[in-house]
mmCIF file of C-alpha atoms in Angstrom:
data_model
loop_
_atom_site.group_PDB
_atom_site.id
_atom_site.type_symbol
_atom_site.label_atom_id
_atom_site.label_comp_id
_atom_site.label_asym_id
_atom_site.label_seq_id
_atom_site.Cartn_x
_atom_site.Cartn_y
_atom_site.Cartn_z
ATOM 1 C CA MET A 1 -94.016 0.486 -13.611
ATOM 2 C CA ARG A 2 -90.241 0.743 -13.372
ATOM 3 C CA GLY A 3 -90.602 3.589 -10.880
ATOM 4 C CA ARG A 4 -92.765 1.430 -8.625
ATOM 5 C CA SER A 5 -90.149 -1.326 -8.694
ATOM 6 C CA LEU A 6 -87.468 1.143 -7.668
ATOM 7 C CA LEU A 7 -89.635 2.411 -4.823
ATOM 8 C CA ARG A 8 -90.088 -1.156 -3.576
ATOM 9 C CA LEU A 9 -86.328 -1.663 -3.570
ATOM 10 C CA LEU A 10 -85.670 1.628 -1.773
ATOM 11 C CA PRO A 11 -86.082 0.201 1.782
ATOM 12 C CA LEU A 12 -83.394 -2.377 0.946
ATOM 13 C CA SER A 13 -80.826 0.208 -0.098
ATOM 14 C CA PRO A 14 -79.312 0.749 3.413
ATOM 15 C CA ALA A 15 -78.784 -3.002 3.841
ATOM 16 C CA VAL A 16 -77.246 -3.279 0.363
ATOM 17 C CA ALA A 17 -74.961 -0.325 1.070
ATOM 18 C CA LEU A 18 -73.782 -1.871 4.341
ATOM 19 C CA LEU A 19 -73.115 -5.213 2.623
ATOM 20 C CA LEU A 20 -71.077 -3.514 -0.077
ATOM 21 C CA LEU A 21 -69.149 -1.511 2.511
ATOM 22 C CA PHE A 22 -68.371 -4.186 5.097
ATOM 23 C CA LEU A 23 -68.425 -7.328 2.934
ATOM 24 C CA GLY A 24 -67.854 -6.381 -0.681
ATOM 25 C CA GLY A 25 -65.039 -3.923 0.051
ATOM 26 C CA PRO A 26 -62.878 -6.262 2.181
ATOM 27 C CA LEU A 27 -63.538 -9.148 -0.212
ATOM 28 C CA ALA A 28 -62.373 -7.090 -3.184
ATOM 29 C CA TYR A 29 -59.262 -6.030 -1.258
ATOM 30 C CA CYS A 30 -58.510 -9.660 -0.371
ATOM 31 C CA VAL A 31 -58.791 -10.620 -4.033
ATOM 32 C CA TYR A 32 -56.260 -7.923 -4.861
ATOM 33 C CA ILE A 33 -53.849 -9.026 -2.096
ATOM 34 C CA ALA A 34 -53.993 -12.640 -3.330
ATOM 35 C CA PHE A 35 -52.272 -11.502 -6.551
ATOM 36 C CA THR A 36 -49.439 -9.699 -4.737
ATOM 37 C CA ASP A 37 -46.391 -10.750 -2.695
ATOM 38 C CA LEU A 38 -47.469 -8.734 0.360
ATOM 39 C CA GLN A 39 -45.633 -9.734 3.553
ATOM 40 C CA LEU A 40 -45.923 -8.707 7.185
ATOM 41 C CA THR A 41 -42.190 -8.234 7.690
ATOM 42 C CA GLY A 42 -39.029 -7.819 5.660
ATOM 43 C CA GLN A 43 -40.599 -5.988 2.749
ATOM 44 C CA ALA A 44 -40.971 -2.267 2.092
ATOM 45 C CA GLU A 45 -43.502 -2.491 -0.738
ATOM 46 C CA SER A 46 -45.591 -5.238 -2.299
ATOM 47 C CA SER A 47 -45.703 -5.949 -6.008
ATOM 48 C CA PHE A 48 -48.186 -7.630 -8.333
ATOM 49 C CA VAL A 49 -47.213 -11.263 -9.025
ATOM 50 C CA GLY A 50 -50.269 -12.497 -10.950
ATOM 51 C CA LEU A 51 -51.058 -16.172 -10.469
ATOM 52 C CA GLU A 52 -47.746 -16.986 -8.789
ATOM 53 C CA ASN A 53 -49.329 -17.529 -5.348
ATOM 54 C CA PHE A 54 -51.829 -19.989 -6.791
ATOM 55 C CA ARG A 55 -49.127 -21.849 -8.743
ATOM 56 C CA THR A 56 -47.076 -22.070 -5.555
ATOM 57 C CA ALA A 57 -50.063 -23.482 -3.687
ATOM 58 C CA PHE A 58 -50.742 -26.299 -6.134
ATOM 59 C CA GLN A 59 -47.037 -27.213 -6.156
ATOM 60 C CA ASP A 60 -46.881 -27.229 -2.343
ATOM 61 C CA GLU A 61 -47.312 -30.695 -0.816
ATOM 62 C CA ALA A 62 -48.362 -29.137 2.486
ATOM 63 C CA PHE A 63 -51.212 -27.300 0.727
ATOM 64 C CA LEU A 64 -52.369 -30.445 -1.084
ATOM 65 C CA ASN A 65 -52.261 -32.320 2.219
ATOM 66 C CA ALA A 66 -54.364 -29.567 3.824
ATOM 67 C CA VAL A 67 -56.922 -29.820 1.001
ATOM 68 C CA TRP A 68 -57.197 -33.582 1.474
ATOM 69 C CA LEU A 69 -57.526 -33.294 5.266
ATOM 70 C CA THR A 70 -60.144 -30.562 4.875
ATOM 71 C CA LEU A 71 -62.259 -32.839 2.666
ATOM 72 C CA VAL A 72 -61.824 -35.775 5.082
ATOM 73 C CA PHE A 73 -62.703 -33.589 8.069
ATOM 74 C CA THR A 74 -65.749 -32.154 6.296
ATOM 75 C CA VAL A 75 -67.078 -35.526 5.136
ATOM 76 C CA LEU A 76 -66.559 -37.247 8.489
ATOM 77 C CA SER A 77 -67.786 -34.512 10.798
ATOM 78 C CA SER A 78 -70.410 -32.750 8.685
ATOM 79 C CA LEU A 79 -71.826 -34.881 5.885
ATOM 80 C CA VAL A 80 -71.711 -38.144 7.860
ATOM 81 C CA GLY A 81 -71.438 -37.207 11.544
ATOM 82 C CA GLN A 82 -73.544 -34.133 12.271
ATOM 83 C CA ASN A 83 -76.097 -34.747 9.533
ATOM 84 C CA THR A 84 -76.749 -38.430 10.294
ATOM 85 C CA LEU A 85 -76.606 -38.160 14.080
ATOM 86 C CA GLY A 86 -78.796 -35.044 14.050
ATOM 87 C CA LEU A 87 -81.436 -36.834 11.963
ATOM 88 C CA VAL A 88 -81.358 -39.918 14.223
ATOM 89 C CA LEU A 89 -81.651 -37.829 17.387
ATOM 90 C CA ALA A 90 -84.515 -35.798 15.925
ATOM 91 C CA GLY A 91 -86.368 -38.998 15.028
ATOM 92 C CA LEU A 92 -85.817 -40.527 18.479
ATOM 93 C CA MET A 93 -86.817 -37.370 20.315
ATOM 94 C CA ARG A 94 -89.998 -37.135 18.268
ATOM 95 C CA ARG A 95 -91.111 -40.442 19.787
ATOM 96 C CA ALA A 96 -89.763 -39.798 23.306
ATOM 97 C CA SER A 97 -91.705 -38.430 26.252
ATOM 98 C CA LYS A 98 -91.593 -34.728 27.039
ATOM 99 C CA PRO A 99 -89.208 -35.031 30.051
ATOM 100 C CA VAL A 100 -86.775 -37.082 27.954
ATOM 101 C CA ARG A 101 -86.961 -34.573 25.077
ATOM 102 C CA THR A 102 -86.328 -31.676 27.445
ATOM 103 C CA LEU A 103 -83.360 -33.312 29.174
ATOM 104 C CA THR A 104 -81.754 -34.653 26.008
ATOM 105 C CA GLY A 105 -82.300 -31.448 24.050
ATOM 106 C CA GLY A 106 -80.818 -29.366 26.863
ATOM 107 C CA ILE A 107 -77.674 -31.495 27.034
ATOM 108 C CA ILE A 108 -77.133 -31.467 23.275
ATOM 109 C CA VAL A 109 -77.807 -27.746 22.860
ATOM 110 C CA THR A 110 -75.396 -26.983 25.719
ATOM 111 C CA ALA A 111 -72.550 -28.450 23.652
ATOM 112 C CA TRP A 112 -73.626 -26.287 20.709
ATOM 113 C CA VAL A 113 -73.695 -22.967 22.573
ATOM 114 C CA LEU A 114 -70.255 -23.473 24.107
ATOM 115 C CA PRO A 115 -67.606 -21.215 22.533
ATOM 116 C CA GLU A 116 -65.423 -23.066 20.062
ATOM 117 C CA VAL A 117 -62.279 -22.589 22.144
ATOM 118 C CA VAL A 118 -63.958 -23.884 25.316
ATOM 119 C CA ALA A 119 -65.241 -26.940 23.439
ATOM 120 C CA GLY A 120 -61.726 -27.488 22.098
ATOM 121 C CA PHE A 121 -60.230 -27.540 25.611
ATOM 122 C CA LEU A 122 -62.929 -29.947 26.814
ATOM 123 C CA LEU A 123 -62.291 -32.371 23.958
ATOM 124 C CA TYR A 124 -58.527 -31.979 24.376
ATOM 125 C CA ALA A 125 -58.918 -33.102 27.993
ATOM 126 C CA PHE A 126 -61.056 -35.994 26.773
ATOM 127 C CA PHE A 127 -58.637 -37.285 24.106
ATOM 128 C CA ARG A 128 -55.180 -36.511 25.590
ATOM 129 C CA ASP A 129 -52.941 -39.385 26.631
ATOM 130 C CA GLN A 130 -53.920 -38.998 30.308
ATOM 131 C CA GLY A 131 -57.450 -37.846 29.548
ATOM 132 C CA THR A 132 -60.937 -39.096 30.239
ATOM 133 C CA LEU A 133 -61.155 -41.518 27.325
ATOM 134 C CA ASN A 134 -58.010 -43.381 28.283
ATOM 135 C CA ALA A 135 -59.083 -43.448 31.936
ATOM 136 C CA VAL A 136 -62.337 -45.143 30.950
ATOM 137 C CA LEU A 137 -60.502 -47.581 28.680
ATOM 138 C CA GLY A 138 -58.166 -48.407 31.562
ATOM 139 C CA LEU A 139 -61.096 -49.220 33.837
ATOM 140 C CA LEU A 140 -62.414 -51.566 31.129
ATOM 141 C CA HIS A 141 -58.934 -53.111 30.707
ATOM 142 C CA LEU A 142 -58.803 -51.980 27.092
ATOM 143 C CA PRO A 143 -55.641 -50.631 25.392
ATOM 144 C CA ALA A 144 -55.183 -46.864 25.583
ATOM 145 C CA GLN A 145 -53.236 -44.560 23.273
ATOM 146 C CA ASN A 146 -52.520 -40.923 22.594
ATOM 147 C CA TRP A 147 -55.479 -40.247 20.296
ATOM 148 C CA LEU A 148 -54.344 -36.724 19.423
ATOM 149 C CA PHE A 149 -51.072 -38.170 18.125
ATOM 150 C CA SER A 150 -52.179 -41.434 16.501
ATOM 151 C CA LEU A 151 -55.602 -40.421 15.091
ATOM 152 C CA PRO A 152 -55.737 -36.608 15.138
ATOM 153 C CA VAL A 153 -58.188 -36.192 12.233
ATOM 154 C CA LEU A 154 -60.647 -38.630 13.780
ATOM 155 C CA ALA A 155 -60.301 -36.893 17.149
ATOM 156 C CA VAL A 156 -61.026 -33.404 15.800
ATOM 157 C CA SER A 157 -63.831 -34.798 13.614
ATOM 158 C CA PHE A 158 -65.481 -36.350 16.662
ATOM 159 C CA ALA A 159 -65.054 -33.053 18.510
ATOM 160 C CA ASN A 160 -66.803 -31.161 15.710
ATOM 161 C CA VAL A 161 -69.627 -33.724 15.663
ATOM 162 C CA TRP A 162 -70.022 -33.425 19.441
ATOM 163 C CA ARG A 163 -70.206 -29.653 19.239
ATOM 164 C CA GLY A 164 -72.280 -29.162 16.097
ATOM 165 C CA THR A 165 -74.875 -31.958 16.044
ATOM 166 C CA ALA A 166 -77.405 -29.844 17.942
ATOM 167 C CA PHE A 167 -77.927 -27.580 14.922
ATOM 168 C CA SER A 168 -78.824 -30.529 12.683
ATOM 169 C CA MET A 169 -81.072 -31.956 15.376
ATOM 170 C CA LEU A 170 -83.014 -28.686 15.666
ATOM 171 C CA VAL A 171 -83.368 -28.380 11.877
ATOM 172 C CA TYR A 172 -84.623 -31.946 11.496
ATOM 173 C CA SER A 173 -86.896 -31.715 14.532
ATOM 174 C CA ALA A 174 -88.682 -28.765 12.933
ATOM 175 C CA ALA A 175 -88.866 -30.581 9.580
ATOM 176 C CA LEU A 176 -90.234 -33.805 11.103
ATOM 177 C CA ASN A 177 -92.878 -31.898 13.050
ATOM 178 C CA ASP A 178 -94.211 -30.555 9.745
ATOM 179 C CA ILE A 179 -94.915 -34.063 8.406
ATOM 180 C CA PRO A 180 -98.643 -34.808 8.806
ATOM 181 C CA ARG A 181 -99.283 -37.667 11.181
ATOM 182 C CA GLU A 182 -102.037 -38.889 8.857
ATOM 183 C CA VAL A 183 -99.512 -39.709 6.137
ATOM 184 C CA GLU A 184 -97.399 -41.877 8.428
ATOM 185 C CA GLU A 185 -100.460 -43.556 9.935
ATOM 186 C CA ALA A 186 -101.809 -44.376 6.474
ATOM 187 C CA ALA A 187 -98.476 -45.924 5.459
ATOM 188 C CA GLU A 188 -98.404 -47.945 8.670
ATOM 189 C CA MET A 189 -101.917 -49.234 8.040
ATOM 190 C CA ASP A 190 -100.819 -50.283 4.539
ATOM 191 C CA GLY A 191 -98.157 -52.489 6.149
ATOM 192 C CA ALA A 192 -95.086 -50.324 5.607
ATOM 193 C CA GLY A 193 -92.399 -50.978 8.223
ATOM 194 C CA GLY A 194 -90.316 -48.363 9.962
ATOM 195 C CA TRP A 195 -87.448 -48.433 7.446
ATOM 196 C CA ARG A 196 -89.796 -48.279 4.447
ATOM 197 C CA ARG A 197 -91.707 -45.359 5.953
ATOM 198 C CA ALA A 198 -88.437 -43.547 6.626
ATOM 199 C CA TRP A 199 -87.066 -44.153 3.107
ATOM 200 C CA HIS A 200 -90.214 -43.588 1.027
ATOM 201 C CA ILE A 201 -92.074 -40.997 3.118
ATOM 202 C CA THR A 202 -89.987 -39.234 5.771
ATOM 203 C CA LEU A 203 -86.777 -38.569 3.826
ATOM 204 C CA PRO A 204 -88.485 -37.366 0.609
ATOM 205 C CA MET A 205 -90.736 -35.011 2.590
ATOM 206 C CA ILE A 206 -87.801 -33.391 4.403
ATOM 207 C CA ARG A 207 -85.504 -33.392 1.357
ATOM 208 C CA ARG A 208 -85.214 -29.608 1.255
ATOM 209 C CA SER A 209 -84.367 -29.442 4.951
ATOM 210 C CA ILE A 210 -81.665 -32.075 4.400
ATOM 211 C CA GLY A 211 -80.132 -30.062 1.560
ATOM 212 C CA THR A 212 -80.241 -26.804 3.505
ATOM 213 C CA ASN A 213 -78.754 -28.424 6.599
ATOM 214 C CA LEU A 214 -75.982 -30.061 4.594
ATOM 215 C CA MET A 215 -75.068 -26.764 2.941
ATOM 216 C CA LEU A 216 -74.975 -24.785 6.204
ATOM 217 C CA ASN A 217 -73.102 -27.524 8.060
ATOM 218 C CA THR A 218 -70.548 -27.912 5.285
ATOM 219 C CA LEU A 219 -69.806 -24.188 5.110
ATOM 220 C CA GLN A 220 -69.465 -24.004 8.897
ATOM 221 C CA THR A 221 -67.175 -27.052 9.001
ATOM 222 C CA LEU A 222 -64.921 -25.717 6.242
ATOM 223 C CA SER A 223 -64.204 -22.654 8.397
ATOM 224 C CA VAL A 224 -63.515 -24.468 11.704
ATOM 225 C CA PHE A 225 -60.290 -23.104 13.147
ATOM 226 C CA GLY A 226 -60.371 -22.648 16.934
ATOM 227 C CA LEU A 227 -61.458 -26.208 17.719
ATOM 228 C CA ILE A 228 -58.584 -27.818 15.783
ATOM 229 C CA TRP A 229 -56.058 -25.203 16.850
ATOM 230 C CA VAL A 230 -56.747 -25.790 20.550
ATOM 231 C CA MET A 231 -56.722 -29.595 20.244
ATOM 232 C CA THR A 232 -53.789 -30.272 17.900
ATOM 233 C CA ARG A 233 -52.586 -27.022 16.273
ATOM 234 C CA GLY A 234 -52.666 -28.955 13.028
ATOM 235 C CA GLY A 235 -50.200 -31.577 14.212
ATOM 236 C CA PRO A 236 -48.518 -33.814 14.637
ATOM 237 C CA GLY A 237 -46.558 -33.208 11.455
ATOM 238 C CA GLY A 238 -49.506 -31.595 9.679
ATOM 239 C CA LYS A 239 -51.736 -34.677 10.121
ATOM 240 C CA SER A 240 -54.698 -32.514 11.181
ATOM 241 C CA GLN A 241 -53.822 -29.264 9.403
ATOM 242 C CA THR A 242 -56.896 -28.221 7.466
ATOM 243 C CA LEU A 243 -56.987 -25.260 5.086
ATOM 244 C CA PRO A 244 -57.925 -22.616 7.719
ATOM 245 C CA LEU A 245 -54.903 -23.633 9.831
ATOM 246 C CA PHE A 246 -52.628 -23.774 6.785
ATOM 247 C CA MET A 247 -53.836 -20.320 5.758
ATOM 248 C CA TYR A 248 -53.155 -18.945 9.248
ATOM 249 C CA GLU A 249 -49.685 -20.486 9.314
ATOM 250 C CA GLN A 250 -48.693 -18.980 5.959
ATOM 251 C CA ALA A 251 -50.187 -15.543 6.594
ATOM 252 C CA PHE A 252 -49.347 -14.860 10.240
ATOM 253 C CA GLN A 253 -46.552 -17.264 11.204
ATOM 254 C CA ASN A 254 -44.599 -17.179 7.940
ATOM 255 C CA SER A 255 -45.704 -13.548 7.292
ATOM 256 C CA LEU A 256 -46.769 -14.398 3.708
ATOM 257 C CA ILE A 257 -49.988 -12.379 3.593
ATOM 258 C CA GLY A 258 -50.353 -12.616 -0.183
ATOM 259 C CA TYR A 259 -49.911 -16.380 -0.246
ATOM 260 C CA GLY A 260 -52.188 -16.883 2.761
ATOM 261 C CA THR A 261 -54.894 -14.767 1.161
ATOM 262 C CA ALA A 262 -54.642 -16.824 -2.039
ATOM 263 C CA VAL A 263 -55.221 -19.957 0.047
ATOM 264 C CA ALA A 264 -58.227 -18.238 1.641
ATOM 265 C CA LEU A 265 -59.699 -17.575 -1.806
ATOM 266 C CA LEU A 266 -59.206 -21.223 -2.739
ATOM 267 C CA LEU A 267 -61.037 -22.209 0.468
ATOM 268 C CA LEU A 268 -63.836 -19.833 -0.527
ATOM 269 C CA LEU A 269 -63.935 -21.547 -3.922
ATOM 270 C CA VAL A 270 -64.279 -24.973 -2.265
ATOM 271 C CA GLY A 271 -67.204 -23.707 -0.199
ATOM 272 C CA SER A 272 -68.814 -22.214 -3.290
ATOM 273 C CA LEU A 273 -68.536 -25.535 -5.154
ATOM 274 C CA PHE A 274 -70.255 -27.344 -2.274
ATOM 275 C CA SER A 275 -72.999 -24.693 -2.243
ATOM 276 C CA VAL A 276 -73.593 -25.019 -5.995
ATOM 277 C CA VAL A 277 -73.914 -28.811 -5.680
ATOM 278 C CA TYR A 278 -76.402 -28.535 -2.810
ATOM 279 C CA LEU A 279 -78.460 -25.851 -4.568
ATOM 280 C CA ARG A 280 -78.699 -28.015 -7.684
ATOM 281 C CA LEU A 281 -79.830 -30.955 -5.556
ATOM 282 C CA LEU A 282 -82.477 -28.766 -3.938
ATOM 283 C CA ARG A 283 -83.868 -27.895 -7.365
ATOM 284 C CA THR A 284 -83.958 -31.536 -8.432
ATOM 285 C CA GLU A 285 -87.330 -33.188 -7.995
ATOM 286 C CA VAL A 286 -87.420 -36.529 -6.240
#
């Protein structure tokens, strides 16, 4: 019996070996570096410093600010923005005609397939002090401002919503198409309004899709780097510096590879905590 189980696992062995080689090996090396004082320049050899990098991080106001901004950016652009807007668009497109679905879906997916750097330049041109947004506000005789200076976190959050909503829309479109029409028709015949049908029928039936989408969106948003770097570079004064940008600054601008890697591990821990919460919610019965 045990031999048969091993034979069934044999076809998976090449994939497992590749994962251990290209994922497990670098991850283990990064864990080791996080406990050293490795630097890019000015140091002949690195030495083991234990938890010093982590103690330095939690005593660093810039790191704590980056943690806070990362949570704000993730909540605004992923949990609220992409998730909610994707669900609304999927619901509207389900009831729209085929030409409208095709046109709208094409426009939204186009934003999703754009490279992150290209999307960053487009949104930078939209939000800059002489950009598209202020030009439109001027035509409407409304006050304009430098959005990338006054509200940088909101600007980059909107940019991430604009770029990433298509993924949520596609996930929810597939989930909504799996809901039997008979169930919704029966609820409508019983006198349930649109909001009651959505709350008591639609959302519970796509609960697992919501949890999966939230988990994937959150992990993707936590790792956003190019979009923010192109638009604000974490400024002004660190007001949009999330953990990926803080990690890059410490590791490659300040040459503190050990400290930057420790920050990267802490970012990995944040993503793991989000994943654990979502997985527990997925196992919870409604």
